[in-house]
Amino acid sequence: MKTELHAIQAEALAALKDVKTPDMLESLRITYFGRRGKLTDVMKGMGKLSKAERPEVGKLANEVRTTLTAAFEETTHTLHRQQQEQQLEREAVDITLPGRKPAYGKAHPVMQILERIEAIFRQMGFEIVTGPDVETEYYNFDALNTPADHPARDLHDTFYLTDGHLLRTHTSPVQIRAMENQQPPVRIIVPGKCYRVDYDVSHTPMFHQVEGLLVDTHATFSELKGILTAFARQMFGDQTQMRFRPHFFPFTEPSAEVDISCTVCQGNGCRSCGGSGWIEILGAGAVDPAVFEAVNYDPGEVTGFAFGMGVERIANLQFRIPDIRTFYENDLRFLRQF
Amino acid sequence: MNVTLNWLKNYIDFELSASELADRLTMLGIEVESVKHPGAELEGVVVGCVNTIKPHPNADKLVLCQVDIGKTEELQIVCGAPNVREGMHAPVATIGATLPIGLTIKRAKLRGETSHGMLCSEKELALSEDAAGLMELSTDIPVGTSLPTALGLDDTVFELEITPNRPDCLSLIGVAREIRAETGNPLKLPHVDFNEDETDIREITSVTIEAPDLCPRYAARVIRGVKVGQSPAWLQQRLESVGIGVINNIVDITNFVLMEYGQPLHAFDCHKLAENRIIVRRATAGENITTLDEMDRELTSDMLVIADAEKPVALAGVMGGYDSEITETTSDVLLESAYFNPSSIRATAKALGMSTEASYRFERGADPGIVLAALNRAAQLITELAGGSTCKGIVDVYPGQQPLTEIQLRPERVNFVLGTEIETVTMVEILKRLGFDVETSGRGQRVTVPTFRSDITREIDLIEEIARVYGYDNIPTTLPKGDIPVPAPNPSAAVRKCIKHSLLAAGMMEAINYSFCDPNCFDKIRLTADDPRREVLKLQNPLSPEMSGLRTTLLPSLLENAQHNRNHQIDTIALFEIGNVFIRKGAEKEPERVTGILAGQVGEGVYSNPYREPDFYDIKGLVERILEVCGIVDYTLEKTDAPTFHPGRNAAVLSNNKRIGIFGEAHPEVLENYDLPYKAYLFDFDMEALTDAAIFAKCFEPISVYPKVERDLAIVVDQAVLSDMPTELIYKTGGELVESVRLFDVYEGEQVPEGKKSLAYAITYHSATETLTDKAVNALHSKVVKHLNQELGAELRM
Ligand SMILES: [Zn+2]
């Protein structure tokens, strides 16, 4: 009987090596462990053994059983692993097939720039306020120290409505509206649409400006330089050089036009900057006392400064669109680029 | 305005190079728009003398010239010009020179004879269109002189942008004054000295000012016996160098003095003035004048004219009259130098659509103090260059003389406004260099403003002068010290931001359209005749009829955007715009709207994400997303008869019984009107209404630890039953134990009787306080089924 047990073990272990499928394994299991299995038969024959033989053979039988059970288990695992490997191989995908991208839209390029400008000034404590596009002569010109026969009005090419209103030529009227509605300190920026009768590759009849105004008991021209320098360094990079040139605006005095070092040539001179190394980005100045008088602020008590910039112009420093009218065609091939 | 470097140096000495000067002027506020060297193109072209001419042995039409260009050896040059002759002076382009027409001169053999350069015509030098023969140069010019020098082109021309507040800079002397402020060097004003004759001007003419409000000063001189002709070369060159055309010596001199002093002058033919006298008056209504440009102009009674005893002879400060102009036969000249009221000149020039060198200066404000100096300078030049003699004396009528402006300047105020620490002596020095008189007065400075600075009336004006000459670059850069104001809450900005971000996240691209609209666009979106959106604000001066109104709705422009994209074969159209419209209703009102369009196809058209046509539920989904991000849960939908939309496929969104927007499929006629070959879906919301309805306050709701139970329920109902009716009933019946109801299938067709449809819901039951037993859920579910049956006739579908 001992011999028989040894033979069964050797035979079963050999047979397991040839097992390729779970079905084969199962039939082999039945061959040995089934109700009529070979090992089962041997175990059943245990009863016929003598009392003396029984412990020894019983021990051996148990050992064989344990060995074979472990071997069957291992084969089960191996088969499972093999099967899984085969399945994973079958499941391999073509990684070059296109992904299923979630749709996403993009803000209009002018809005992207406008939002950046707003964010920089908000961080410096400026509040965003807005005003109407349809304005009166008073807010657009008179209150801004630009009376009817002022030559500066020629520079504006204003759209007039048939009812006598006009489309604001700049966002500056909101300065007046804001000061009429609040007492100093004032620290606002005014983004918005403006309009001028102009239509060519570098002008659209509607464009966007951001106006800024700071009024306080002690706001100085040096602070205007500080604010605008901080803005430009954040907007155009911390290496940006600034140039403040005297200029004329009816509603600021002293007034300045502000240049930054050319973003293309870093100030060395190139075609973008006409060789000068400088690019004009905004107009600014200390608030003219006449403007304070128009809103009943006492020019002896408060000082302030204002600035204004064209968003399309700043956008185009980056985008370099040859014909800026493209901004407002809303061609999706264009909008997707930004 | 143009000025040249050499000309400026007549009025002030300075050591600055052209580019340094351009820089300094720019930093003083006179922007230099361009710097040109007109002579640079003619480098290598010199004055030569044709000494001898021999025939060309191999060509009839060519000759061999020996040309002296001031070198030891003469050059042999082959020439074919008909006017070439021995002894003539002509331009010679030497070997290596590149002419403005692009030709580079090389040693060349012409029919076997070597040519060591080229004799040039004016056309070859791009000086004129004259190609008939060689350019003749005066034999006074020494051979070897460079042609730019010979022609006075050896100069630098600056194109200046003078801001409207600085008419005093519209002259050479004005710009020289700015250079004085920069360098401190003294001005060199022209030395004016000439003899008058014995005849008193008052015996010949008189000046009467009938409108002293419009003409504060009028001065005249008479020069008799002039010979009208060409100006000398230097004068022509001066004028041409700054872009002023030459006419005749008298007119050229007035233009020269205009450029020199900035004072517009006018010369009349004295004999063409009735009674030889001048009356400055308003025109009478209906009066006419033919101006120098030979245009007949009808005048109104608010226009100022210079008249003789009978009729207007000049449009004051704008343009002279044709009938009294200087001609070749003029012998006696009446020279006008005046100061006119800026507003009046501006109004007249504007009304007549004219802009001249004179009106440009007068309307910005000329200098009443320079009237006589300019007049004398012109008289001197006329006497020198056109002969004639100047009558004794000046008629100077000056009813509007004003005392000089005096301003008290507080040096500490200057530093307060600028944020600087400029010394008072520096301020005083700057102001003096600019031509102001400054005296210490009390604790400040008493500043007297010269007549040429009419723009300076207040202390702040002086502060600006000090700042710009001190240099903006020298003003420190500091950050504001003041308090940061607390911004007011801005709910509409928050709503706009949420909506915009959710639409972008949903794949919609942001558009911006012009605020203009075509007042006829409303037919294209089928608005009814009485729709208030047809009431459009109109422009007086539109760019085109299609842009003559202000938009009242964003729908047409988005449909046009779709059309534009379709025309360019882009069919994945998903656009939105957030923008204002213009409603004519009492006070100006510009409500903001958020409007979108979905058309063509959605998806990417790739294996993993194929194209499909959008449908009603795509646009509805976008709207639901907008409402969701605004926290608007309490809303209802209702179908509308809005004519822009498909009558069966649109809905208005109501919040608090107020319509806040609409969405749906565009009406087929609208699609046709915009040439869209496929359906388009639109939404259009009022931002203010969305803002009013929005609820951003959010409160934590406990997350239940108890399991939920999901039951599916398929029912068959009449087609008239809308899908949300069972939904609402389920919520109502189940009470707070119903967590959610999700419609996952809608089916009509086989196995469902005619006129019926099958709706399948997944109901999630859930309690916040206990684990629901099967028994409890079954009881509740049965109750739901029973109510659906009783109230909606719903049959359970197995
Ligand atoms: Zn550059």
JSON list of C-alpha atoms in Angstrom, two decimals, chain B residues 154-223:
[
{"chain": "B", "resi": 154, "resn": "ASP", "atom": "CA", "xyz": [22.17, 117.85, -46.97]},
{"chain": "B", "resi": 155, "resn": "ASP", "atom": "CA", "xyz": [19.92, 118.22, -43.98]},
{"chain": "B", "resi": 156, "resn": "THR", "atom": "CA", "xyz": [17.75, 116.24, -41.58]},
{"chain": "B", "resi": 157, "resn": "VAL", "atom": "CA", "xyz": [13.98, 116.62, -41.64]},
{"chain": "B", "resi": 158, "resn": "PHE", "atom": "CA", "xyz": [12.03, 115.97, -38.43]},
{"chain": "B", "resi": 159, "resn": "GLU", "atom": "CA", "xyz": [8.34, 115.28, -38.65]},
{"chain": "B", "resi": 160, "resn": "LEU", "atom": "CA", "xyz": [6.87, 116.56, -35.38]},
{"chain": "B", "resi": 161, "resn": "GLU", "atom": "CA", "xyz": [3.56, 115.79, -33.74]},
{"chain": "B", "resi": 162, "resn": "ILE", "atom": "CA", "xyz": [2.54, 118.97, -31.96]},
{"chain": "B", "resi": 163, "resn": "THR", "atom": "CA", "xyz": [-0.24, 118.39, -29.43]},
{"chain": "B", "resi": 164, "resn": "PRO", "atom": "CA", "xyz": [-3.28, 120.71, -29.70]},
{"chain": "B", "resi": 165, "resn": "ASN", "atom": "CA", "xyz": [-2.28, 122.66, -26.57]},
{"chain": "B", "resi": 166, "resn": "ARG", "atom": "CA", "xyz": [1.04, 123.77, -28.03]},
{"chain": "B", "resi": 167, "resn": "PRO", "atom": "CA", "xyz": [0.39, 126.06, -31.05]},
{"chain": "B", "resi": 168, "resn": "ASP", "atom": "CA", "xyz": [3.51, 127.97, -29.99]},
{"chain": "B", "resi": 169, "resn": "CYS", "atom": "CA", "xyz": [5.57, 125.03, -31.21]},
{"chain": "B", "resi": 170, "resn": "LEU", "atom": "CA", "xyz": [4.16, 125.22, -34.72]},
{"chain": "B", "resi": 171, "resn": "SER", "atom": "CA", "xyz": [7.19, 127.21, -35.85]},
{"chain": "B", "resi": 172, "resn": "LEU", "atom": "CA", "xyz": [10.95, 127.00, -36.07]},
{"chain": "B", "resi": 173, "resn": "ILE", "atom": "CA", "xyz": [11.41, 129.60, -33.35]},
{"chain": "B", "resi": 174, "resn": "GLY", "atom": "CA", "xyz": [8.88, 127.79, -31.19]},
{"chain": "B", "resi": 175, "resn": "VAL", "atom": "CA", "xyz": [10.82, 124.54, -31.47]},
{"chain": "B", "resi": 176, "resn": "ALA", "atom": "CA", "xyz": [14.04, 126.48, -30.88]},
{"chain": "B", "resi": 177, "resn": "ARG", "atom": "CA", "xyz": [12.54, 127.78, -27.62]},
{"chain": "B", "resi": 178, "resn": "GLU", "atom": "CA", "xyz": [12.02, 124.18, -26.52]},
{"chain": "B", "resi": 179, "resn": "ILE", "atom": "CA", "xyz": [15.65, 123.45, -27.35]},
{"chain": "B", "resi": 180, "resn": "ARG", "atom": "CA", "xyz": [16.58, 126.50, -25.26]},
{"chain": "B", "resi": 181, "resn": "ALA", "atom": "CA", "xyz": [14.65, 124.99, -22.34]},
{"chain": "B", "resi": 182, "resn": "GLU", "atom": "CA", "xyz": [16.59, 121.78, -22.78]},
{"chain": "B", "resi": 183, "resn": "THR", "atom": "CA", "xyz": [20.07, 123.20, -23.37]},
{"chain": "B", "resi": 184, "resn": "GLY", "atom": "CA", "xyz": [19.98, 126.64, -21.79]},
{"chain": "B", "resi": 185, "resn": "ASN", "atom": "CA", "xyz": [21.52, 128.12, -24.95]},
{"chain": "B", "resi": 186, "resn": "PRO", "atom": "CA", "xyz": [20.20, 131.55, -25.99]},
{"chain": "B", "resi": 187, "resn": "LEU", "atom": "CA", "xyz": [17.86, 132.10, -28.95]},
{"chain": "B", "resi": 188, "resn": "LYS", "atom": "CA", "xyz": [19.19, 133.81, -32.08]},
{"chain": "B", "resi": 189, "resn": "LEU", "atom": "CA", "xyz": [16.18, 135.72, -33.40]},
{"chain": "B", "resi": 190, "resn": "PRO", "atom": "CA", "xyz": [16.35, 137.14, -36.93]},
{"chain": "B", "resi": 191, "resn": "HIS", "atom": "CA", "xyz": [17.86, 140.59, -37.08]},
{"chain": "B", "resi": 192, "resn": "VAL", "atom": "CA", "xyz": [15.19, 142.73, -38.69]},
{"chain": "B", "resi": 193, "resn": "ASP", "atom": "CA", "xyz": [16.35, 146.01, -40.16]},
{"chain": "B", "resi": 194, "resn": "PHE", "atom": "CA", "xyz": [15.10, 147.77, -43.26]},
{"chain": "B", "resi": 195, "resn": "ASN", "atom": "CA", "xyz": [14.41, 151.26, -44.50]},
{"chain": "B", "resi": 196, "resn": "GLU", "atom": "CA", "xyz": [10.96, 152.76, -44.76]},
{"chain": "B", "resi": 197, "resn": "ASP", "atom": "CA", "xyz": [10.19, 155.35, -47.41]},
{"chain": "B", "resi": 198, "resn": "GLU", "atom": "CA", "xyz": [8.69, 158.78, -46.89]},
{"chain": "B", "resi": 199, "resn": "THR", "atom": "CA", "xyz": [5.08, 157.91, -47.59]},
{"chain": "B", "resi": 200, "resn": "ASP", "atom": "CA", "xyz": [3.03, 157.36, -44.47]},
{"chain": "B", "resi": 201, "resn": "ILE", "atom": "CA", "xyz": [0.98, 154.18, -44.66]},
{"chain": "B", "resi": 202, "resn": "ARG", "atom": "CA", "xyz": [-2.01, 156.08, -43.36]},
{"chain": "B", "resi": 203, "resn": "GLU", "atom": "CA", "xyz": [-2.12, 158.05, -46.58]},
{"chain": "B", "resi": 204, "resn": "ILE", "atom": "CA", "xyz": [-2.63, 154.83, -48.49]},
{"chain": "B", "resi": 205, "resn": "THR", "atom": "CA", "xyz": [-4.82, 152.56, -46.41]},
{"chain": "B", "resi": 206, "resn": "SER", "atom": "CA", "xyz": [-6.77, 152.19, -43.21]},
{"chain": "B", "resi": 207, "resn": "VAL", "atom": "CA", "xyz": [-7.99, 149.33, -41.04]},
{"chain": "B", "resi": 208, "resn": "THR", "atom": "CA", "xyz": [-11.34, 149.27, -39.27]},
{"chain": "B", "resi": 209, "resn": "ILE", "atom": "CA", "xyz": [-12.25, 146.42, -36.91]},
{"chain": "B", "resi": 210, "resn": "GLU", "atom": "CA", "xyz": [-16.00, 146.11, -36.66]},
{"chain": "B", "resi": 211, "resn": "ALA", "atom": "CA", "xyz": [-15.85, 142.82, -34.80]},
{"chain": "B", "resi": 212, "resn": "PRO", "atom": "CA", "xyz": [-13.23, 143.29, -32.07]},
{"chain": "B", "resi": 213, "resn": "ASP", "atom": "CA", "xyz": [-14.50, 140.18, -30.26]},
{"chain": "B", "resi": 214, "resn": "LEU", "atom": "CA", "xyz": [-13.40, 138.03, -33.18]},
{"chain": "B", "resi": 215, "resn": "CYS", "atom": "CA", "xyz": [-10.37, 140.09, -34.17]},
{"chain": "B", "resi": 216, "resn": "PRO", "atom": "CA", "xyz": [-8.50, 141.47, -31.16]},
{"chain": "B", "resi": 217, "resn": "ARG", "atom": "CA", "xyz": [-5.58, 142.68, -33.28]},
{"chain": "B", "resi": 218, "resn": "TYR", "atom": "CA", "xyz": [-5.00, 143.57, -36.92]},
{"chain": "B", "resi": 219, "resn": "ALA", "atom": "CA", "xyz": [-1.81, 145.11, -38.26]},
{"chain": "B", "resi": 220, "resn": "ALA", "atom": "CA", "xyz": [-0.81, 145.97, -41.80]},
{"chain": "B", "resi": 221, "resn": "ARG", "atom": "CA", "xyz": [2.11, 147.28, -43.79]},
{"chain": "B", "resi": 222, "resn": "VAL", "atom": "CA", "xyz": [2.25, 148.40, -47.39]},
{"chain": "B", "resi": 223, "resn": "ILE", "atom": "CA", "xyz": [5.19, 147.66, -49.68]}
]
